[in-house]
XYZ file of C-alpha atoms in Angstrom:
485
model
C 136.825 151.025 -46.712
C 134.480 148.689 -48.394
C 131.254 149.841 -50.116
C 128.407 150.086 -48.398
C 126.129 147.600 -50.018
C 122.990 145.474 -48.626
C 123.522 141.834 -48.812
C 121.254 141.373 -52.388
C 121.268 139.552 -55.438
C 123.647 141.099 -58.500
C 121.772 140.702 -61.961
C 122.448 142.751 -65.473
C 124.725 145.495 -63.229
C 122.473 146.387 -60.576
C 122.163 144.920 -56.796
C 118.420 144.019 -56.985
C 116.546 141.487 -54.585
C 114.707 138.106 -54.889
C 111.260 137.787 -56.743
C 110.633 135.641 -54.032
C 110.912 135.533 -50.291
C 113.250 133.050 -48.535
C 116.697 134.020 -47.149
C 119.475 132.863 -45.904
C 121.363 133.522 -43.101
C 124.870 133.970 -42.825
C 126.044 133.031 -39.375
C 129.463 133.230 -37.162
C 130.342 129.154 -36.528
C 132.204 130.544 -33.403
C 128.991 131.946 -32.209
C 126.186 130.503 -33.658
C 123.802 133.444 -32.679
C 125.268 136.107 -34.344
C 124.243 136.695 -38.074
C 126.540 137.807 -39.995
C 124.515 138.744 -43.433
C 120.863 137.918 -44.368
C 120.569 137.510 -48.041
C 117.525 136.906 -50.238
C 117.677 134.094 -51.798
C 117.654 133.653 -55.490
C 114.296 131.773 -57.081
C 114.435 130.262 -60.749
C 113.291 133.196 -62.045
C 116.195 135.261 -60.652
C 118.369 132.611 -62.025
C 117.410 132.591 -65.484
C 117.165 136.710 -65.777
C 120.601 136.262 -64.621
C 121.447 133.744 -67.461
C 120.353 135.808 -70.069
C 121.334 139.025 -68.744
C 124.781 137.322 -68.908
C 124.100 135.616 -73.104
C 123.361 139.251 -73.894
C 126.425 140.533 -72.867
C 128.364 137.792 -73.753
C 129.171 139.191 -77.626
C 130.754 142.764 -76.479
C 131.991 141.373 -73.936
C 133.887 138.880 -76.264
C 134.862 141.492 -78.450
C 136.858 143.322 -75.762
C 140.601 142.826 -76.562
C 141.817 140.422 -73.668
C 144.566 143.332 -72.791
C 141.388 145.649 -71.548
C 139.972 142.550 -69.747
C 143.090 142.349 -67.575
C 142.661 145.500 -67.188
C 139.696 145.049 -64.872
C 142.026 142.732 -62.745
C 144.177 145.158 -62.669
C 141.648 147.602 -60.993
C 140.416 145.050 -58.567
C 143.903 144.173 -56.997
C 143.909 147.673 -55.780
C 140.853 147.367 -54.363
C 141.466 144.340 -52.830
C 144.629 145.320 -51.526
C 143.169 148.181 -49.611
C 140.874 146.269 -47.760
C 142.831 142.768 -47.253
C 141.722 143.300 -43.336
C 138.188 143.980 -43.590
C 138.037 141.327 -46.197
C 139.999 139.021 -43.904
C 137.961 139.437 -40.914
C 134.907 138.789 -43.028
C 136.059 135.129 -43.404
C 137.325 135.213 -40.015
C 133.303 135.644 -38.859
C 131.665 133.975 -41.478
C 133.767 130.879 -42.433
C 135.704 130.176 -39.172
C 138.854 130.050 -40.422
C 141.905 131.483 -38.548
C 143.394 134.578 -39.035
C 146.594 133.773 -40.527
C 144.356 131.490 -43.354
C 142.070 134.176 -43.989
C 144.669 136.469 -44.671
C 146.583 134.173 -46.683
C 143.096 133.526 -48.739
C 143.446 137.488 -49.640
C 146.888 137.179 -50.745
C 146.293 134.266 -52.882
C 142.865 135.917 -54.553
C 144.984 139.089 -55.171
C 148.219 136.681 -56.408
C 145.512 135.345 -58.912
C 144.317 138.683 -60.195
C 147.761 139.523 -61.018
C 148.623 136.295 -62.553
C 145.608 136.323 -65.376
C 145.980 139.714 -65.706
C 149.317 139.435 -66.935
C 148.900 136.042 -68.607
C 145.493 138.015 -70.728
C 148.522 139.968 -72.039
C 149.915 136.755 -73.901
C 147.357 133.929 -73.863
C 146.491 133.199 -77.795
C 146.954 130.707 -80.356
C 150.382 129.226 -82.143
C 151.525 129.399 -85.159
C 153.210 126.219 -86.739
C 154.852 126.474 -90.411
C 152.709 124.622 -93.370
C 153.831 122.365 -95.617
C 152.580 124.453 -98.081
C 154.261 127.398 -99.470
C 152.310 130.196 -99.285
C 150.005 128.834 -96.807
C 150.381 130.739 -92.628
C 149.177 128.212 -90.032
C 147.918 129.371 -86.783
C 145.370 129.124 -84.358
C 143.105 131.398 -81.771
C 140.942 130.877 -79.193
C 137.688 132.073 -78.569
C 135.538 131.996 -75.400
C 132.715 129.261 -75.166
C 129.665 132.297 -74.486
C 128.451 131.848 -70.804
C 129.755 130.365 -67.821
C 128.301 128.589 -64.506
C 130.073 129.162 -61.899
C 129.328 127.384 -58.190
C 131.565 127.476 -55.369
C 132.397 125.944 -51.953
C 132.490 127.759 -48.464
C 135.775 126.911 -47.340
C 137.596 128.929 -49.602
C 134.786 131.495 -50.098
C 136.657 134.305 -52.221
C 139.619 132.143 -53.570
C 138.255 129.294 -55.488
C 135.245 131.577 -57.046
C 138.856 133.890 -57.806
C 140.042 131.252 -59.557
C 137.154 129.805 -61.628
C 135.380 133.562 -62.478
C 138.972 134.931 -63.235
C 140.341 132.890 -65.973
C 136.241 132.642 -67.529
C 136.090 136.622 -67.455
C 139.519 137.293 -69.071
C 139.008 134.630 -72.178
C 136.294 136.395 -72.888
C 133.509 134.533 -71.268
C 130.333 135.974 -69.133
C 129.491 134.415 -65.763
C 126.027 133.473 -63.575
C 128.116 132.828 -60.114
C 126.042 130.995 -57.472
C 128.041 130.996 -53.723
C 127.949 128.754 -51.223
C 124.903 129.306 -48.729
C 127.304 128.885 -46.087
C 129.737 132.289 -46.814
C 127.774 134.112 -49.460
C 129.166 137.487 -47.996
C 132.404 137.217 -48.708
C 131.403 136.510 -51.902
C 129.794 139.253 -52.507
C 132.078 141.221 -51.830
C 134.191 139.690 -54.835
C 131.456 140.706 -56.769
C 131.392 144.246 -55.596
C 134.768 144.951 -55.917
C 134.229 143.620 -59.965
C 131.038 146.444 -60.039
C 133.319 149.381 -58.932
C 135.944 148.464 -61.359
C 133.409 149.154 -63.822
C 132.879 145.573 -65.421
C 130.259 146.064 -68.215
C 126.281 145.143 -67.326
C 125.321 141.951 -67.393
C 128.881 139.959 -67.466
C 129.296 138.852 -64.028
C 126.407 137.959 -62.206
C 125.471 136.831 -58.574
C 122.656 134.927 -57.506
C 122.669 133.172 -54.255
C 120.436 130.590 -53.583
C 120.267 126.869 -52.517
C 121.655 124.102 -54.735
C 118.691 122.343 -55.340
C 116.862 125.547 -56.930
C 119.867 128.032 -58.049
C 122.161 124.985 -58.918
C 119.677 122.986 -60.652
C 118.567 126.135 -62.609
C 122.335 126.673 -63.922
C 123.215 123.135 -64.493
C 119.958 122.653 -66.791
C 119.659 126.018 -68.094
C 120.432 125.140 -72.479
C 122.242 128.898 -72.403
C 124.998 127.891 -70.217
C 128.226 126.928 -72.648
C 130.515 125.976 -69.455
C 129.843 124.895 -65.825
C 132.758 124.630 -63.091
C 132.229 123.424 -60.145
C 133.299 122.694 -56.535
C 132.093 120.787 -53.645
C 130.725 117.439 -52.179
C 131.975 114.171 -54.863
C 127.357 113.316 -54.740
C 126.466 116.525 -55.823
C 129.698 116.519 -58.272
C 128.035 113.882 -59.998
C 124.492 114.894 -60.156
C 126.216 118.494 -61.818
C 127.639 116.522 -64.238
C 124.860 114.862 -65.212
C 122.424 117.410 -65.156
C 124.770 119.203 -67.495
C 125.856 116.541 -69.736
C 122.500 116.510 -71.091
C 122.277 120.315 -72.134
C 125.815 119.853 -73.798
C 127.798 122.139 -71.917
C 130.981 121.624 -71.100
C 131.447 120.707 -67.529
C 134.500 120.229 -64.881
C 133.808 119.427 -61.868
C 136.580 118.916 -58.693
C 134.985 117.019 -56.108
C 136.195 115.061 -53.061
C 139.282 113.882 -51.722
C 141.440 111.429 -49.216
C 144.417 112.648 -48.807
C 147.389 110.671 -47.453
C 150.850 111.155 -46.925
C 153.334 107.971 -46.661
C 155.934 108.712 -43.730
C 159.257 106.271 -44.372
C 162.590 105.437 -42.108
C 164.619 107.893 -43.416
C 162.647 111.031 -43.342
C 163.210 113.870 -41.144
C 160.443 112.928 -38.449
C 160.032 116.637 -36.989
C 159.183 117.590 -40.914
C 156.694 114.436 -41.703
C 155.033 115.845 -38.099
C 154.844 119.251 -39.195
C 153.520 118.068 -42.140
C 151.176 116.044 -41.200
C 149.358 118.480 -38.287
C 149.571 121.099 -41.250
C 147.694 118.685 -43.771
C 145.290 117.534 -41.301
C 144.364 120.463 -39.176
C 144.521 123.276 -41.174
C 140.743 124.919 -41.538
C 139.559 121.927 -39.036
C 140.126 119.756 -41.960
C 137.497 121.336 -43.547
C 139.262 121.127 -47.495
C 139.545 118.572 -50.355
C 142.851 118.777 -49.940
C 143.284 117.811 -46.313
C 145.701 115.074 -45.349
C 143.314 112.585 -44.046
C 145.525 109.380 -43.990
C 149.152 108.997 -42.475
C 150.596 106.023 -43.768
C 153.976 104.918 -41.995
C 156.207 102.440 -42.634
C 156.871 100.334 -39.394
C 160.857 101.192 -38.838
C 159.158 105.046 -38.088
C 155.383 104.420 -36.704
C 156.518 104.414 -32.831
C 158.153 107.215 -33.229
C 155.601 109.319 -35.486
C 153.596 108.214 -32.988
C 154.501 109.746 -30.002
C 155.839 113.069 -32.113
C 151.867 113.102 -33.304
C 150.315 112.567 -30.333
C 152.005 115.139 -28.342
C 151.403 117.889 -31.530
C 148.286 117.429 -31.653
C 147.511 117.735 -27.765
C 149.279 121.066 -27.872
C 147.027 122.193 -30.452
C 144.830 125.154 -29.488
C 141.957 125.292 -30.477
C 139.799 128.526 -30.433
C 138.314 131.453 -31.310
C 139.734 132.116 -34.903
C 140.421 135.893 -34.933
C 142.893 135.180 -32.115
C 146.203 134.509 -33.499
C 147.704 131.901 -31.382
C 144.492 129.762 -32.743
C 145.793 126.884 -34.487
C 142.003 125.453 -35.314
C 139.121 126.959 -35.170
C 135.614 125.943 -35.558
C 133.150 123.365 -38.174
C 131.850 125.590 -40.026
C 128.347 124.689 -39.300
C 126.427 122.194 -36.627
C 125.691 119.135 -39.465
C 129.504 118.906 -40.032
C 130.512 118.999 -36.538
C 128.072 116.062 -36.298
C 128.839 114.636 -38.946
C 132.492 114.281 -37.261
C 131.345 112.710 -34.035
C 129.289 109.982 -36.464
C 133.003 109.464 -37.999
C 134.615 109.048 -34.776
C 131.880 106.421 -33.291
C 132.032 104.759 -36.802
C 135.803 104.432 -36.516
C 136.043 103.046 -31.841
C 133.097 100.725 -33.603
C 135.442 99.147 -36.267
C 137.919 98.690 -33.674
C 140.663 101.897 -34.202
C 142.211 103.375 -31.270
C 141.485 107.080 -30.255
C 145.046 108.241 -29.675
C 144.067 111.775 -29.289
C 141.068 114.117 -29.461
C 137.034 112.594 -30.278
C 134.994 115.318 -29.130
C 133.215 117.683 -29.473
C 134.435 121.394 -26.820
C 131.954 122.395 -24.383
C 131.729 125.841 -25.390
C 129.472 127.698 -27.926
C 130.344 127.211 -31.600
C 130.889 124.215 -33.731
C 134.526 123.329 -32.392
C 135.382 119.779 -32.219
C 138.718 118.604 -30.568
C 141.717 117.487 -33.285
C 141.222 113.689 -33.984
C 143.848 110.911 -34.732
C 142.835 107.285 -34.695
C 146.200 104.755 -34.652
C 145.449 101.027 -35.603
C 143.520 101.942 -38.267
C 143.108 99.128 -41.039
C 142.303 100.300 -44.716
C 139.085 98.993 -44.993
C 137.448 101.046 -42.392
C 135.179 103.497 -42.896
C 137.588 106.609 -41.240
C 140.060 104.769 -44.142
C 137.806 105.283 -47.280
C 135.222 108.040 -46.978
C 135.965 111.798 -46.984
C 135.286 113.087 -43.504
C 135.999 116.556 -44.184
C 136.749 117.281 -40.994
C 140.049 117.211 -38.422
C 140.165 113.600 -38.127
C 143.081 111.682 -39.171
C 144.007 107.924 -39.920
C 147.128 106.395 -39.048
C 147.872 102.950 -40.900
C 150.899 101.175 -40.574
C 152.438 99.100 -43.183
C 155.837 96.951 -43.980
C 157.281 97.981 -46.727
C 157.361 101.191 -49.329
C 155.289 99.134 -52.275
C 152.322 98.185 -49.333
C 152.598 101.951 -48.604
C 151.380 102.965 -52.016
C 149.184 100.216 -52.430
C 146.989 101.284 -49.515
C 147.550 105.111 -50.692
C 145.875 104.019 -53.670
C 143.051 101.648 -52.496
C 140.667 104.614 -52.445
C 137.748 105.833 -54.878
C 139.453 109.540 -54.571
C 142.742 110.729 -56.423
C 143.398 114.287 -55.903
C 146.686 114.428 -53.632
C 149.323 112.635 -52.378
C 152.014 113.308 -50.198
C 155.561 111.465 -49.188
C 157.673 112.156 -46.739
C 161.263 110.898 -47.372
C 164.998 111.336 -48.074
C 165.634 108.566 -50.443
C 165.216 109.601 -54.409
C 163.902 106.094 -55.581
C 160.888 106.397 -52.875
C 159.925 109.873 -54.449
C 160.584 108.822 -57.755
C 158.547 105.715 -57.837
C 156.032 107.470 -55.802
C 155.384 110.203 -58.256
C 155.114 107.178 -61.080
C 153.048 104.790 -59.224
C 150.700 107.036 -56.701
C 146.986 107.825 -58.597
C 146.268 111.431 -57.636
C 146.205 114.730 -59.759
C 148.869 116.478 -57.690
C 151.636 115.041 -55.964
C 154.051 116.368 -53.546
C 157.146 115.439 -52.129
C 158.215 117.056 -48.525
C 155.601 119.255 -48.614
C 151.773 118.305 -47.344
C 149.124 117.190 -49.264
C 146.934 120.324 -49.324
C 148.348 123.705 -50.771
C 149.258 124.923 -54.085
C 150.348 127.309 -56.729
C 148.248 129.347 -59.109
C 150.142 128.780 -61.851
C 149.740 125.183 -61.733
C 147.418 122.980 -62.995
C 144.955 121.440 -60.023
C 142.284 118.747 -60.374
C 142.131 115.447 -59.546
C 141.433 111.248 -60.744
C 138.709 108.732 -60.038
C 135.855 110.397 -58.215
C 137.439 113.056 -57.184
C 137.451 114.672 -60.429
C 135.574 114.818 -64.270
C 138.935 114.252 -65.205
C 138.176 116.559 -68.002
C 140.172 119.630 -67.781
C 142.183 121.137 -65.062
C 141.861 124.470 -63.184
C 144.685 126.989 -62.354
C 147.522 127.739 -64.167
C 147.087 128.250 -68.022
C 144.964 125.258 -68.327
C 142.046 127.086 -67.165
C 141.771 129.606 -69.922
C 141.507 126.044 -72.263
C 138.507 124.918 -70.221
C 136.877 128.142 -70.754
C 138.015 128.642 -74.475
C 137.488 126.705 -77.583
C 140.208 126.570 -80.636
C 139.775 127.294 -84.076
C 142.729 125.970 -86.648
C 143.466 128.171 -89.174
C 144.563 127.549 -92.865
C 145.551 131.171 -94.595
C 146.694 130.780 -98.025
C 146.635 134.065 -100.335
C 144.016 133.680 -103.005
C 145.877 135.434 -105.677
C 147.832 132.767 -107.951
């Protein structure tokens, strides 16, 4: 079983709450009345004790040999392991997401423990000959001192997994600020880091709204690194706000996601694909496929394949597990939705399926495909983040990646197809971070880099994968020549 532990703040090793007194309140987007967790939330104050409860710590903590660092990982897989269902039914209640996807979160927050806890085993420097006899060459990295860390809801344990993990094993200490939306689950990440015995002060929770906890961390002059995820405005601002204090930043913002459907794919695939892309997590991810663009030799037929998919779709109370969608995770986004869907009838696309909201309590909203979409619309170019998808149709292959690419996002891309020159020319030509082929836009593996282009990204360094321990790391190049001649 888990700990038993009230929902509080995490500062210098202990579980402490707020010098002030606002909360916030955790609540079930399937049934908006039940609370779930009431947190304090964090003040300025609480932020910056945090921040230098975490610089303190930061030199023994970066004197610990990487191999005992794993270590901790190590620890917290078992943990984790042990209570995969409680932990999965905590994002079941508290981020809406089904069953199957909250369990899969688990898997892939315990596949990432594993991974950097076996890659701390390895991860150093290299060591190219010198021209010069007598002279060793090599280099070693060190971490950067203390690390902001600020997460989205929709992933709620994964994505802080993946951006704490890799800044705790280099050697780094961390001031972690949640999403208001799921800061249990969260927590719990936390908790499972204080019973493996992680040293005082180098992990540290403080939830709290962006404009107070977020602002706090991406001003504060004694944070070294900042990573963060969420909404391409606030993206920006980060990066700003941080720029100016120096620190490294890396930000992964929004997305529109399309896939390109051509003649000669297998149609049942480019379908499964596309409800997968779109519908997963209501379409509540940066990943999401957002745009199916079809060539016109297979748009009939896509068509009518969609269209009955996505009326076959159930939609429903997430723990279940013949769900296929459950609920917005809140009541803006579910209205934000139906602003998207009388934005996009205005402009003149069709409604094939779906456009409203369910009569029912919680934030559930019906799947949503629009067909004669053109690329300038609205539904076309802005991030909707929800389960609303665009289907353009277009003549030829080339007008197929030109639309793909008429966006101001670039994080992934997707083609369905069985002829090597499309997938070959659409890896070279398509303007996204991550690019698959036969497989949907959204998912992918922890040992590969993930970020994205234009505004969907700082474009500075990528997370996952090895990469991430070089955004958290700097390197020294070393000349070693003996001194006796």
């Amino acid at each position: 079983m888990a700990s038993e532990l009230s929902a509080q703040l995490y500062v210098d090793g202990n579980w402490c709450s707020s010098s002030g007194d606002s909360e916030i309140i955790s609540r079930n987007p399937a049934a908006p009345n039940e609370e779930v967790a009431t947190f304090p939330a964090a003040t300025v104050t609480d932020t910056e004790d945090a921040i230098s409860a975490s610089v303190a710590a930061q030199d023994e903590w970066a004197a610990v040999s990487s191999h005992e660092r794993g270590s901790y990982l190590r620890d917290a897989v078992r943990i984790i392991e042990d209570e995969r269902e409680f932990l999965s039914r905590l994002i079941v209640d508290e981020a809406g997401k089904t069953i199957g996807g909250s369990q899969g979160e688990i898997q892939r927050t315990i596949d990432l423990l594993e991974y950097y806890a076996q890659v701390a085993r390895d991860y150093g420097g290299t060591a190219p000959p010198s021209a010069t006899d007598g002279t060793v060459l090599f280099t070693k990295r060190e971490p950067l001192g203390t690390a902001g860390i600020i997460t989205p809801w929709n992933f709620p344990i994964a994505i802080p997994t993946w951006k704490i993990v890799p800044a705790l094993v280099s050697g780094n200490t961390v001031v972690f600020k949640p999403a208001s939306l799921s800061p249990t689950i969260a927590s719990r990440l936390v908790d499972v880091f204080d019973r493996v015995g992680l040293p005082d002060g180098v992990l540290n929770f403080v939830p709290g709204s962006g404009s107070t906890v977020g602002d706090a961390i991406a001003t504060s002059q004694n944070i070294d690194v900042l990573s963060f995820t969420g909404s391409t405005a606030v993206g920006e601002a980060v990066k700003r706000a941080a720029g100016e204090t120096g620190a490294r930043v890396q930000c992964e913002m929004g997305g529109k996601n399309p896939i390109i459907v051509d003649e000669s794919c297998d149609l049942d695939l480019a379908v499964d694909l596309t409800i997968s892309g779109a519908y997963s997590l209501a379409g509540q991810a940066c990943t999401a496929a957002s745009r199916a663009i079809v060539l016109e030799g297979a748009y009939d037929e896509y068509v009518a394949a969609l269209k009955q998919r996505v009326e076959h779709l159930i939609v429903g109370e997430p723990g279940d597990e013949t769900t296929d969608m459950g609920p917005k995770a809140s009541a803006g986004g579910l209205q934000e939705d139906l602003d998207y869907i009388e934005a996009g009838e205005g402009e003149g696309a069709t409604l094939l399926a779906g456009g409203s909201a369910l009569d029912r309590e919680g934030h559930f909203i019906e799947p949503t495909v629009f067909v004669d979409v053109d690329s300038e619309m609205k539904i076309a170019q802005e991030e909707i983040f929800g389960p609303i998808l665009s289907v353009l149709s277009v003549s030829s292959f080339d007008e197929a990646v030109r639309v793909a690419n008429d966006v101001q996002y670039g994080l992934t891309a997707a083609i369905c197809t069985d002829r090597l020159h499309h997938a070959m020319s659409f890896i070279d030509d398509i303007e996204t971070g991550v690019v698959k082929v036969n497989q949907k836009p959204g998912g992918v593996e922890y040992q590969m880099p993930f970020g994205g282009r234009k505004r969907s990204s700082t474009e500075t360094f990528k997370e996952q994968g090895r990469e991430a321990l070089e955004f958290f790391t700097h390197q020294k190049a070393i000349y070693l020549t003996d001194g006796h001649v």
